[in-house]
Amino acid sequence: MKSDLLLITPPFTQLNTPYPATAYIKGFLNTKGISATQADLGIEVILALFSKKGLSDLFLQTQQTRYEFLSPNVQRIIAL
């Protein structure tokens, strides 16, 4: 089924609970005969980033990055 609109919840909008705005808007649009689809990029990013692979990739990236351009204080924090 083709949708007239795509409603997107951006990442990091509300992490502790689903953000209801797009669901309410979608419901209202349905009552007006306007088809809509919604996507929650927040949950997509969280699931990708905080998965086993996401965390492994993140830590690998920090190990492969050179930090000489950072201040000594920032380098100490990263070393922790």
Coordinates of C-alpha atoms in Angstrom, one line a residue:
M1 CA 0.0 0.0 0.0
K2 CA 1.4 3.4 -1.0
S3 CA 1.4 6.0 1.7
D4 CA 0.8 9.7 1.2
L5 CA 3.2 10.7 4.0
L6 CA 6.1 9.4 5.9
L7 CA 6.4 10.6 9.5
I8 CA 9.8 10.2 11.0
T9 CA 10.8 10.4 14.7
P10 CA 14.5 11.7 14.7
P11 CA 17.1 9.9 16.7
F12 CA 17.6 10.7 20.4
T13 CA 14.2 12.5 20.8
Q14 CA 13.1 10.6 23.8
L15 CA 15.1 7.5 24.8
N16 CA 13.2 6.2 27.9
T17 CA 9.8 5.7 26.2
P18 CA 8.4 5.7 22.7
Y19 CA 7.8 9.3 21.5
P20 CA 4.0 9.5 20.8
A21 CA 3.7 12.4 18.5
T22 CA 4.0 10.5 15.2
A23 CA 1.5 7.9 16.4
Y24 CA -1.0 10.6 17.3
I25 CA -0.5 12.4 14.0
K26 CA -0.8 9.2 12.0
G27 CA -4.0 8.3 13.8
F28 CA -5.5 11.8 13.1
L29 CA -4.4 11.6 9.4
N30 CA -6.1 8.2 9.1
T31 CA -9.4 9.7 10.3
K32 CA -9.1 12.2 7.4
G33 CA -8.5 9.5 4.9
I34 CA -4.8 10.3 4.5
S35 CA -2.5 7.3 4.5
A36 CA 0.7 7.6 6.5
T37 CA 3.6 5.5 7.5
Q38 CA 5.8 6.2 10.5
A39 CA 9.4 5.4 11.2
D40 CA 11.2 5.7 14.5
L41 CA 14.9 6.4 13.8
G42 CA 15.5 6.8 17.5
I43 CA 14.9 3.1 18.2
E44 CA 16.8 2.1 15.0
V45 CA 19.9 4.1 16.1
I46 CA 19.8 2.8 19.7
L47 CA 19.4 -0.8 18.5
A48 CA 22.2 -0.5 16.0
L49 CA 24.6 1.4 18.3
F50 CA 24.0 -0.5 21.5
S51 CA 24.0 -4.0 19.9
K52 CA 27.0 -6.3 20.3
K53 CA 28.3 -5.4 16.9
G54 CA 27.6 -1.7 17.3
L55 CA 29.5 -1.5 20.6
S56 CA 32.4 -3.6 19.2
D57 CA 32.6 -1.3 16.1
L58 CA 32.6 1.8 18.4
F59 CA 35.4 0.5 20.6
L60 CA 37.4 -0.7 17.6
Q61 CA 37.1 2.8 16.1
T62 CA 38.4 4.5 19.3
Q63 CA 41.4 2.1 19.3
Q64 CA 42.2 2.9 15.7
T65 CA 41.9 6.7 16.0
R66 CA 44.9 8.9 16.6
Y67 CA 44.4 11.4 19.4
E68 CA 47.6 13.5 19.2
F69 CA 45.6 16.6 18.3
L70 CA 43.6 16.5 21.5
S71 CA 44.6 18.2 24.7
P72 CA 46.5 16.1 27.3
N73 CA 43.5 16.2 29.6
V74 CA 41.2 14.8 26.9
Q75 CA 43.8 12.1 26.1
R76 CA 43.8 11.1 29.8
I77 CA 40.0 10.8 29.8
I78 CA 40.1 8.6 26.7
A79 CA 42.8 6.4 28.2
L80 CA 40.6 5.6 31.1

